[in-house]
Every structure is written in C-alpha cells, then in structure tokens.
PDB file of C-alpha atoms in Angstrom:
ATOM      1  CA  MET A1376       8.455  -7.881  18.312  1.00  0.00           C
ATOM      2  CA  PRO A1377      12.384  -8.079  17.795  1.00  0.00           C
ATOM      3  CA  GLU A1378      13.966  -7.949  20.815  1.00  0.00           C
ATOM      4  CA  SER A1379      16.578  -4.428  20.570  1.00  0.00           C
ATOM      5  CA  PRO A1380      17.436  -2.637  23.009  1.00  0.00           C
ATOM      6  CA  GLY A1381      16.992   0.248  20.806  1.00  0.00           C
ATOM      7  CA  ILE A1382      13.697  -0.302  21.041  1.00  0.00           C
ATOM      8  CA  GLN A1383      10.364   1.782  23.824  1.00  0.00           C
ATOM      9  CA  ASN A1384       7.697   2.169  24.642  1.00  0.00           C
ATOM     10  CA  SER A1385       7.714   6.491  25.144  1.00  0.00           C
ATOM     11  CA  LEU A1386       8.081   9.042  22.865  1.00  0.00           C
ATOM     12  CA  THR A1387       9.663  12.476  23.434  1.00  0.00           C
ATOM     13  CA  ALA A1388       7.124  15.769  22.869  1.00  0.00           C
ATOM     14  CA  VAL A1389       9.116  18.500  21.636  1.00  0.00           C
ATOM     15  CA  MET A1390       7.322  21.828  22.460  1.00  0.00           C
ATOM     16  CA  MET A1391       8.370  24.591  19.710  1.00  0.00           C
ATOM     17  CA  PRO A1392       9.004  28.376  20.216  1.00  0.00           C
ATOM     18  CA  GLU A1393       5.809  29.802  19.962  1.00  0.00           C
ATOM     19  CA  GLU A1394       7.557  32.109  16.524  1.00  0.00           C
ATOM     20  CA  ILE A1395       7.948  28.666  14.915  1.00  0.00           C
ATOM     21  CA  ASP A1396       4.477  27.024  14.005  1.00  0.00           C
ATOM     22  CA  ALA A1397       5.867  23.138  14.855  1.00  0.00           C
ATOM     23  CA  ASP A1398       4.203  21.458  11.948  1.00  0.00           C
ATOM     24  CA  GLU A1399       6.176  23.762   9.227  1.00  0.00           C
ATOM     25  CA  PHE A1400       9.280  22.605  11.564  1.00  0.00           C
ATOM     26  CA  ARG A1401       8.088  19.175  10.884  1.00  0.00           C
ATOM     27  CA  THR A1402       7.308  19.534   6.701  1.00  0.00           C
ATOM     28  CA  LEU A1403      10.749  20.958   6.858  1.00  0.00           C
ATOM     29  CA  VAL A1404      12.286  17.984   8.141  1.00  0.00           C
ATOM     30  CA  LEU A1405      10.298  15.695   6.140  1.00  0.00           C
ATOM     31  CA  LYS A1406      11.403  17.335   3.181  1.00  0.00           C
ATOM     32  CA  ARG A1407      15.200  17.994   3.949  1.00  0.00           C
ATOM     33  CA  PHE A1408      16.462  14.617   5.686  1.00  0.00           C
ATOM     34  CA  ASP A1409      13.069  12.343   5.269  1.00  0.00           C
ATOM     35  CA  MET A1410      12.434  12.179   8.581  1.00  0.00           C
ATOM     36  CA  SER A1411       8.631  11.463  10.090  1.00  0.00           C
ATOM     37  CA  LEU A1412       7.785  13.048  12.888  1.00  0.00           C
ATOM     38  CA  GLY A1413       4.365  13.045  14.908  1.00  0.00           C
ATOM     39  CA  ASN A1414       2.113  15.829  14.818  1.00  0.00           C
ATOM     40  CA  GLY A1415       0.933  17.488  17.934  1.00  0.00           C
ATOM     41  CA  LEU A1416      -2.509  16.293  19.618  1.00  0.00           C
ATOM     42  CA  GLY A1417      -5.296  18.900  20.103  1.00  0.00           C
ATOM     43  CA  ARG A1418      -4.532  21.855  21.705  1.00  0.00           C
ATOM     44  CA  LEU A1419      -0.170  21.450  21.330  1.00  0.00           C
ATOM     45  CA  ALA A1420      -1.526  21.355  17.666  1.00  0.00           C
ATOM     46  CA  GLY A1421       1.007  23.376  16.773  1.00  0.00           C
ATOM     47  CA  LYS A1422       3.197  23.953  18.482  1.00  0.00           C
ATOM     48  CA  VAL A1423       4.038  20.450  19.523  1.00  0.00           C
ATOM     49  CA  PHE A1424       6.025  17.100  17.548  1.00  0.00           C
ATOM     50  CA  ARG A1425       6.429  14.315  18.571  1.00  0.00           C
ATOM     51  CA  ILE A1426       9.613  11.646  18.074  1.00  0.00           C
ATOM     52  CA  GLY A1427       8.580   8.115  18.748  1.00  0.00           C
ATOM     53  CA  HIS A1428      11.179   5.669  20.238  1.00  0.00           C
ATOM     54  CA  LEU A1429      10.092   2.130  18.610  1.00  0.00           C
ATOM     55  CA  GLY A1430      13.698   0.900  16.859  1.00  0.00           C
ATOM     56  CA  ASP A1431      14.329   0.295  13.268  1.00  0.00           C
ATOM     57  CA  LEU A1432      11.160   2.584  11.591  1.00  0.00           C
ATOM     58  CA  SER A1433      13.491   3.767   8.126  1.00  0.00           C
ATOM     59  CA  ASP A1434      16.326   3.820   6.100  1.00  0.00           C
ATOM     60  CA  LEU A1435      17.622   6.683   8.504  1.00  0.00           C
ATOM     61  CA  CYS A1436      19.006   3.804  11.684  1.00  0.00           C
TER      62      CYS A1436
END
C-alpha cells in the first residue's frame, strides 16, 4: 500500500435518525453523488452507514 497521510485503518459509522432508513440514504448518495457508503451490519442494518478512511478509492478524491 502506498504511503499517504490520507490512508487510515479506521472508519466512521453514522447512526441515522429513526425516521430515516440508512440503506435508502446510501442509495440516494450513490445515485446523486456517485459515492459508495458501507451498509450497517447485523442489528445495525438500515440504521447505520459506514464511511471508510482508506485513501483514494474513486474519482471523487
């Protein structure tokens, strides 16, 4: 892996308000901004989305 100050081995998990489905939000972000967000897993599915801090993974960076 190339050395870069932007590459991290962590992620941010964002808890959505109860009235907003995280998977619907992720779909909207993908369609509108062409940006992929990770889904919530297990009991957090539909409640959380994840943002990876892995460095340049798309044309947005």
